[in-house]
Short mmCIF file of C-alpha atoms in Angstrom, two decimals:
data_model
loop_
_atom_site.label_atom_id
_atom_site.label_comp_id
_atom_site.label_asym_id
_atom_site.label_seq_id
_atom_site.Cartn_x
_atom_site.Cartn_y
_atom_site.Cartn_z
CA MET X 457 247.24 129.75 -28.75
CA SER X 458 244.43 131.42 -27.22
CA ARG X 459 247.27 134.15 -27.97
CA GLN X 460 246.98 133.29 -31.59
CA LEU X 461 243.11 132.84 -31.89
CA VAL X 462 242.68 136.11 -29.89
CA ARG X 463 244.43 137.98 -32.78
CA GLN X 464 242.92 135.62 -35.31
CA TYR X 465 239.45 137.32 -34.27
CA ILE X 466 240.47 140.53 -33.91
CA ASN X 467 242.37 140.70 -37.74
CA LYS X 468 239.82 139.29 -39.18
CA HIS X 469 236.83 141.83 -38.23
CA THR X 470 239.53 144.23 -38.95
CA ASN X 471 239.97 143.10 -42.34
CA THR X 472 235.59 142.84 -42.75
CA ILE X 473 235.91 147.07 -41.53
CA GLU X 474 238.21 147.43 -44.17
CA THR X 475 236.52 146.05 -46.56
CA GLU X 476 233.19 147.38 -46.14
CA LEU X 477 234.90 150.68 -45.98
CA CYS X 478 236.49 150.63 -49.03
CA LYS X 479 233.19 149.23 -50.44
CA PHE X 480 231.69 152.70 -49.31
CA THR X 481 234.01 154.82 -49.97
CA GLU X 482 233.60 153.04 -54.04
CA GLN X 483 229.67 153.66 -53.85
CA LEU X 484 229.87 157.36 -52.82
CA ARG X 485 233.26 157.92 -55.83
CA ASN X 486 230.55 156.31 -58.45
CA ILE X 487 227.50 158.80 -57.28
CA ARG X 488 229.89 162.15 -57.53
CA GLU X 489 231.27 160.80 -60.10
CA GLU X 490 227.59 160.51 -61.90
CA ASN X 491 226.71 163.52 -60.48
CA ASP X 492 223.23 162.40 -59.63
CA PHE X 493 224.10 162.99 -55.54
CA ASN X 494 220.36 163.61 -54.03
CA GLU X 495 218.33 163.30 -50.92
CA ILE X 496 217.74 159.22 -51.40
CA HIS X 497 221.30 159.17 -51.91
CA LEU X 498 222.06 160.95 -47.93
CA ILE X 499 220.05 159.06 -46.67
CA ARG X 500 221.07 155.88 -47.85
CA LEU X 501 225.40 157.05 -47.16
CA LYS X 502 223.86 158.04 -43.37
CA GLU X 503 222.76 154.69 -43.06
CA ASN X 504 225.84 152.90 -44.07
CA LEU X 505 227.93 155.49 -42.43
CA ASP X 506 225.91 154.42 -39.28
CA GLU X 507 225.96 150.20 -39.75
CA LEU X 508 229.89 150.89 -40.23
CA LYS X 509 230.43 152.58 -37.27
CA GLU X 510 227.84 150.58 -35.66
CA ASN X 511 229.56 147.74 -35.91
CA PHE X 512 233.26 148.93 -35.34
CA VAL X 513 232.57 149.89 -31.80
CA LYS X 514 230.70 146.82 -30.85
CA SER X 515 231.32 144.69 -27.56
CA SER X 516 233.49 142.20 -28.08
CA ASN X 517 232.27 138.21 -28.39
CA ILE X 518 235.18 136.95 -27.00
CA SER X 519 234.57 135.04 -23.63
CA ILE X 520 238.30 133.90 -21.86
CA GLN X 521 237.37 132.06 -19.27
CA GLN X 522 240.56 130.35 -16.66
CA GLU X 523 240.02 126.86 -15.56
CA SER X 524 241.20 127.10 -11.45
CA SER X 525 241.10 123.30 -10.78
CA SER X 526 244.46 122.40 -12.03
CA PHE X 527 247.93 123.21 -10.43
CA ILE X 528 248.53 124.80 -13.74
CA SER X 529 245.08 127.14 -14.65
CA PRO X 530 244.57 126.54 -18.82
CA ILE X 531 242.99 128.93 -20.57
CA ARG X 532 239.90 129.03 -23.07
CA VAL X 533 238.85 131.34 -25.10
CA ILE X 534 235.54 131.28 -27.32
CA VAL X 535 234.62 133.23 -29.92
CA PHE X 536 230.76 134.17 -30.87
CA SER X 537 230.63 135.65 -34.33
CA ASN X 538 228.02 138.33 -34.76
CA GLY X 539 225.03 136.49 -34.56
CA LYS X 540 226.07 132.79 -34.77
CA ILE X 541 226.29 130.28 -33.12
CA ASN X 542 228.77 128.19 -33.56
CA THR X 543 226.57 124.69 -34.19
CA ASN X 544 228.72 121.90 -32.31
CA VAL X 545 228.08 124.22 -29.33
CA LYS X 546 225.61 122.17 -26.88
CA TRP X 547 224.92 123.17 -23.26
CA LYS X 548 224.31 121.87 -19.75
CA GLN X 549 221.06 120.61 -18.66
CA ASN X 550 220.79 121.55 -15.01
CA GLY X 551 219.51 125.03 -15.31
CA ILE X 552 220.33 127.64 -12.87
CA THR X 553 217.84 129.70 -11.55
CA VAL X 554 219.00 133.42 -11.71
CA PHE X 555 216.05 135.51 -10.58
CA GLY X 556 212.41 135.08 -9.96
CA ARG X 557 209.68 133.33 -7.56
CA ASN X 558 209.38 136.08 -5.36
CA GLU X 559 210.86 138.51 -8.09
CA LEU X 560 208.71 137.84 -10.71
CA ASN X 561 204.80 136.63 -12.06
CA ARG X 562 203.66 134.41 -14.75
CA PRO X 563 206.71 135.97 -16.92
CA TRP X 564 206.38 135.95 -20.48
CA GLY X 565 209.18 137.67 -22.83
CA MET X 566 212.35 138.74 -22.35
CA CYS X 567 215.70 140.53 -23.82
CA ILE X 568 219.30 140.97 -22.60
CA ASP X 569 220.69 144.27 -22.82
CA ASP X 570 224.50 143.70 -23.22
CA SER X 571 225.46 147.24 -23.08
CA ASN X 572 225.13 146.67 -19.26
CA GLN X 573 225.29 143.29 -18.98
CA SER X 574 221.20 142.65 -17.67
CA ILE X 575 218.30 140.43 -18.34
CA ILE X 576 214.63 142.52 -18.80
CA VAL X 577 212.03 140.77 -18.33
CA ALA X 578 207.89 141.50 -19.53
CA ASP X 579 206.81 141.13 -15.87
CA THR X 580 203.15 140.21 -16.76
CA GLY X 581 200.99 139.34 -14.05
CA ASN X 582 202.51 142.09 -12.09
CA ASN X 583 202.17 145.07 -14.96
CA ARG X 584 205.61 146.07 -15.16
CA ILE X 585 209.05 145.34 -16.87
CA VAL X 586 211.81 143.76 -14.59
CA GLU X 587 215.18 143.94 -14.72
CA TRP X 588 217.95 141.88 -13.73
CA LYS X 589 221.92 142.76 -13.84
CA ILE X 590 224.07 140.26 -14.00
CA GLY X 591 226.38 139.29 -10.17
CA GLU X 592 223.03 141.75 -8.74
CA THR X 593 221.14 140.05 -5.51
CA SER X 594 217.66 141.68 -6.95
CA VAL X 595 215.55 142.95 -9.67
CA LYS X 596 214.66 146.68 -9.99
CA VAL X 597 212.06 147.95 -12.01
CA ILE X 598 212.47 150.11 -14.73
CA ALA X 599 208.89 150.80 -16.55
CA GLY X 600 204.74 150.06 -15.13
CA ASN X 601 205.31 150.67 -11.25
CA ASN X 602 202.81 153.87 -11.69
CA GLY X 603 200.56 151.76 -12.80
CA GLN X 604 200.78 152.23 -16.79
CA LEU X 605 201.12 149.14 -17.81
CA ASN X 606 198.61 145.77 -17.98
CA SER X 607 199.88 142.18 -18.88
CA PRO X 608 203.35 143.32 -20.67
CA LYS X 609 203.91 140.63 -22.45
CA SER X 610 207.18 141.36 -25.11
CA VAL X 611 210.17 144.23 -24.48
CA ILE X 612 212.86 144.91 -26.56
CA VAL X 613 216.07 147.47 -26.19
CA HIS X 614 215.38 150.40 -28.81
CA ARG X 615 219.33 152.26 -28.46
CA ASP X 616 220.93 154.20 -30.80
CA GLN X 617 221.84 157.92 -32.00
CA ASN X 618 218.72 159.49 -31.10
CA ASN X 619 217.16 156.60 -28.41
CA ASP X 620 217.63 154.25 -25.54
CA CYS X 621 213.89 152.79 -24.80
CA LEU X 622 212.39 149.79 -24.19
CA ILE X 623 210.03 149.09 -26.74
CA ILE X 624 207.21 147.14 -24.76
CA GLY X 625 204.21 145.14 -26.32
CA ASP X 626 200.57 146.82 -23.67
CA CYS X 627 199.13 143.50 -24.55
CA GLY X 628 196.54 145.06 -21.71
CA ASN X 629 195.85 147.79 -23.24
CA ARG X 630 196.26 147.15 -26.72
CA ARG X 631 199.03 149.13 -28.17
CA VAL X 632 202.65 149.18 -28.17
CA VAL X 633 204.67 151.53 -26.12
CA ARG X 634 207.97 153.69 -25.63
CA TRP X 635 209.53 154.36 -22.09
CA PRO X 636 212.97 155.95 -22.23
CA ARG X 637 215.58 154.16 -19.99
CA ARG X 638 216.87 157.32 -18.72
CA ASN X 639 214.12 159.24 -16.35
CA GLY X 640 211.56 156.93 -18.03
CA THR X 641 208.05 158.00 -15.99
CA ALA X 642 205.97 157.72 -18.70
CA ALA X 643 204.69 155.50 -21.70
CA GLU X 644 204.71 157.46 -25.24
CA THR X 645 202.11 155.40 -27.72
CA ILE X 646 203.62 154.19 -30.63
CA LEU X 647 201.31 151.96 -32.18
CA SER X 648 196.99 151.56 -31.06
CA ASN X 649 193.97 148.46 -30.56
CA VAL X 650 197.24 145.72 -31.16
CA SER X 651 197.41 142.33 -29.19
CA CYS X 652 201.13 142.46 -29.17
CA HIS X 653 202.83 139.53 -27.94
CA GLY X 654 205.95 139.29 -30.12
CA LEU X 655 208.39 142.09 -30.97
CA ALA X 656 211.51 142.49 -32.70
CA MET X 657 214.09 144.89 -34.57
CA ASP X 658 215.70 144.74 -38.03
CA ARG X 659 219.19 146.23 -38.39
CA HIS X 660 217.86 149.62 -39.22
CA GLY X 661 215.81 150.21 -36.58
CA ASP X 662 212.13 149.30 -38.11
CA LEU X 663 210.07 147.35 -35.78
CA TYR X 664 207.85 144.48 -36.14
CA ILE X 665 205.05 144.07 -34.23
CA ALA X 666 203.30 140.27 -34.02
CA ASP X 667 199.44 141.01 -33.31
CA TRP X 668 197.86 137.88 -31.93
CA ASP X 669 193.94 138.75 -32.33
CA LYS X 670 194.54 140.22 -35.91
CA HIS X 671 196.85 136.70 -37.28
CA GLU X 672 199.42 139.22 -38.85
CA VAL X 673 202.95 140.66 -38.30
CA ARG X 674 203.49 144.49 -38.86
CA ARG X 675 206.64 146.70 -39.67
CA LEU X 676 206.47 149.92 -38.73
CA LYS X 677 208.66 152.65 -39.61
CA ILE X 678 210.00 156.16 -37.77
CA GLY X 679 207.18 157.88 -38.16
CA ASP X 680 205.24 155.67 -39.83
CA ALA X 681 201.68 155.95 -37.87
CA ASN X 682 200.53 152.26 -38.97
CA GLY X 683 202.94 150.07 -40.55
CA THR X 684 202.84 147.23 -43.42
CA ILE X 685 201.54 143.52 -43.25
CA VAL X 686 204.58 141.30 -43.50
CA ALA X 687 203.28 138.39 -41.84
CA GLY X 688 199.83 136.62 -42.74
CA GLY X 689 197.15 139.45 -42.70
CA ASN X 690 194.94 136.94 -44.27
CA GLY X 691 192.75 135.65 -41.63
CA SER X 692 193.40 132.86 -39.40
CA GLY X 693 194.13 129.52 -41.06
CA THR X 694 196.67 127.39 -42.40
CA ARG X 695 197.25 128.72 -45.67
CA LEU X 696 200.93 129.86 -46.35
CA ASP X 697 199.85 133.21 -46.30
CA GLN X 698 198.25 132.78 -43.35
CA LEU X 699 198.83 132.35 -39.60
CA LYS X 700 196.72 131.54 -36.36
CA ASN X 701 197.65 133.62 -33.13
CA PRO X 702 201.04 134.68 -34.36
CA TYR X 703 203.64 134.63 -30.57
CA GLY X 704 207.17 135.09 -31.08
CA ILE X 705 209.39 136.81 -33.97
CA ALA X 706 212.49 137.57 -35.40
CA VAL X 707 214.23 138.98 -38.67
CA ASP X 708 217.42 138.09 -40.00
CA GLN X 709 220.39 140.11 -41.28
CA ASN X 710 218.23 140.29 -45.15
CA PHE X 711 214.63 141.34 -43.65
CA SER X 712 212.62 137.73 -44.06
CA VAL X 713 210.84 137.84 -40.93
CA TYR X 714 210.39 134.54 -38.20
CA VAL X 715 206.80 134.10 -37.17
CA SER X 716 206.07 130.98 -34.41
CA ASP X 717 202.88 130.30 -35.70
CA TYR X 718 201.74 129.08 -31.88
CA GLN X 719 198.26 127.95 -32.84
CA ASN X 720 199.59 125.63 -36.48
CA HIS X 721 202.54 124.58 -34.20
CA ARG X 722 204.87 125.55 -36.92
CA ILE X 723 207.07 128.59 -37.52
CA MET X 724 206.78 130.54 -40.51
CA LYS X 725 209.39 132.11 -42.93
CA TRP X 726 208.29 135.45 -44.48
CA THR X 727 211.23 136.26 -46.79
CA LYS X 728 211.27 140.59 -47.45
CA ASP X 729 208.32 141.53 -49.92
CA ALA X 730 206.84 138.17 -50.02
CA LYS X 731 203.19 137.12 -50.37
CA VAL X 732 203.45 133.31 -49.20
CA GLY X 733 205.50 132.55 -46.52
CA ILE X 734 207.51 128.70 -46.30
CA VAL X 735 207.58 126.60 -43.21
CA VAL X 736 210.27 126.18 -42.07
CA ALA X 737 209.94 123.89 -38.84
CA GLY X 738 207.31 121.97 -37.95
CA GLY X 739 204.34 122.23 -39.80
CA GLN X 740 203.87 118.20 -39.26
CA GLY X 741 200.61 118.91 -36.75
CA GLN X 742 200.59 119.08 -33.27
CA GLY X 743 203.70 116.63 -31.39
CA TYR X 744 206.51 115.84 -29.47
CA HIS X 745 208.29 114.28 -32.63
CA LEU X 746 211.60 116.17 -33.62
CA ASN X 747 209.58 116.89 -36.34
CA GLN X 748 206.95 118.39 -34.48
CA LEU X 749 205.96 121.61 -32.25
CA SER X 750 203.36 121.68 -29.89
CA HIS X 751 202.82 125.82 -29.57
CA PRO X 752 205.47 127.07 -30.21
CA CYS X 753 206.62 130.93 -28.36
CA GLY X 754 209.88 132.37 -28.51
CA ILE X 755 212.47 132.35 -31.61
CA ILE X 756 216.15 133.09 -32.21
CA VAL X 757 217.44 133.02 -35.93
CA ASP X 758 221.20 133.80 -36.43
CA GLU X 759 223.49 134.22 -39.34
CA LEU X 760 223.94 131.25 -40.24
CA GLY X 761 219.85 130.27 -40.17
CA THR X 762 219.39 128.40 -37.72
CA LEU X 763 216.66 128.27 -35.70
CA TYR X 764 215.96 128.08 -31.29
CA VAL X 765 212.74 127.68 -30.20
CA ALA X 766 210.59 127.78 -26.94
CA ASP X 767 208.05 124.80 -27.58
CA TYR X 768 206.60 125.05 -25.21
CA ASP X 769 204.32 122.29 -24.41
CA ASN X 770 206.53 119.74 -25.10
CA ASN X 771 208.80 121.75 -22.24
CA ARG X 772 211.40 121.92 -24.28
CA VAL X 773 214.14 124.72 -26.51
CA VAL X 774 214.67 122.98 -29.75
CA ARG X 775 217.71 124.00 -32.09
CA TRP X 776 216.21 123.82 -36.10
CA SER X 777 219.27 124.24 -38.38
CA LYS X 778 218.59 125.54 -41.74
CA GLU X 779 216.54 123.57 -44.38
CA ALA X 780 217.29 120.51 -42.00
CA ALA X 781 213.84 118.22 -41.51
CA GLN X 782 213.55 117.89 -37.84
CA GLY X 783 215.19 119.50 -35.15
CA ASP X 784 217.32 118.51 -32.10
CA ALA X 785 216.53 119.45 -28.28
CA ILE X 786 219.17 121.15 -26.83
CA VAL X 787 217.52 121.98 -23.05
CA ARG X 788 214.94 120.25 -21.47
CA GLN X 789 212.62 123.39 -20.07
CA PRO X 790 208.63 123.18 -18.76
CA ASN X 791 207.04 125.93 -20.32
CA ALA X 792 209.45 127.82 -22.31
CA LEU X 793 208.46 131.50 -23.45
CA GLY X 794 210.71 133.22 -23.99
CA LEU X 795 214.31 132.89 -24.73
CA SER X 796 217.64 135.08 -25.53
CA PHE X 797 221.77 134.38 -25.20
CA ASP X 798 224.23 137.17 -23.81
CA ARG X 799 227.97 137.10 -25.15
CA GLN X 800 229.03 133.78 -23.68
CA GLY X 801 226.56 132.05 -25.57
CA ASN X 802 224.76 131.28 -22.76
CA LEU X 803 220.69 130.15 -23.12
CA TYR X 804 218.47 132.20 -20.91
CA VAL X 805 215.35 130.83 -20.74
CA LEU X 806 211.30 132.08 -19.27
CA ASP X 807 209.64 129.18 -17.16
CA TYR X 808 206.57 130.51 -17.27
CA SER X 809 204.86 127.79 -14.58
CA ASN X 810 207.35 128.14 -12.10
CA SER X 811 207.61 132.31 -12.77
CA THR X 812 211.15 131.73 -12.94
CA THR X 813 214.79 132.51 -15.45
CA GLN X 814 216.73 129.63 -16.04
CA LYS X 815 220.63 129.87 -16.93
CA PHE X 816 221.85 127.39 -18.99
CA GLU X 817 225.53 127.16 -19.73
CA THR X 818 227.92 126.66 -22.58
CA ASP X 819 229.06 122.68 -21.51
CA ARG X 820 233.38 122.99 -21.93
CA ASN X 821 233.28 119.35 -22.58
#
């Protein structure tokens, strides 16, 4: 049965790549037949080809686990589709402290680098970015150990053919910086005069920045000096075209932007080029009921449109299915700020008050 499941996943992945490659070939053929080949077409074709390459070489999402508690050890195969977590998945309610206490001071933001199985945390109180590799016993300072950072509150990894770096919301210095992963000793400012509490990147490599003070989310393309407002930007308020202290952000495959609207206790969705957002979670005032949120922070959205929200003041992480009237609390965690999933679907949550990173394993039962 396990062998069959692995084979089915491989066949499905191969068929998907073949289908996309046929579409790419047909697109190229049509352009040649129309004799309408220009630089814009070349850029788009290159983007499509790079995306195909990325999907082809992407790390496996198959986890093979062996039970050792019985004489005959059963093998369990868990498949997590790219960007999608089965809505039936549950997590163990007792978190495991993977690092913190002595290594962290008021951590705010985090991300997981699947390429080397490491957790990267914005260690705000210590003015640095640290990395903890799974299986190791200590953390490593990878940015800010020379005093260049001041209260960093968000961090993501940017890796492509030309870049292998960290993007950091250097909040105390009111800027967003790029920090090379290899031999990185200096920060390169890519946007100034911004109070960045949240960062995200879409599949084309465009950067999204949540500005706490200006109540807006800005998209920054490579080489763009100022960027474009894609959410909020109409002052602080409760209208659907406004935000009030945006925090976490996420971008889906259709370039819709999801924003944790911190002071409005709601999650907003802004479709591409929209002038107003829609409420997709919360929005019923501050409270602890399952149709309410209380100062939401970090968020994740998967391909199904399922939201995972760090519901800070309610001390929980909430899963909110697409178009659902209410969410369900999947784990309880004091002062949950940031959250992320690894390839096995394990959930990692930042505990701000205790300065720790907690791991909630998937529940096999």
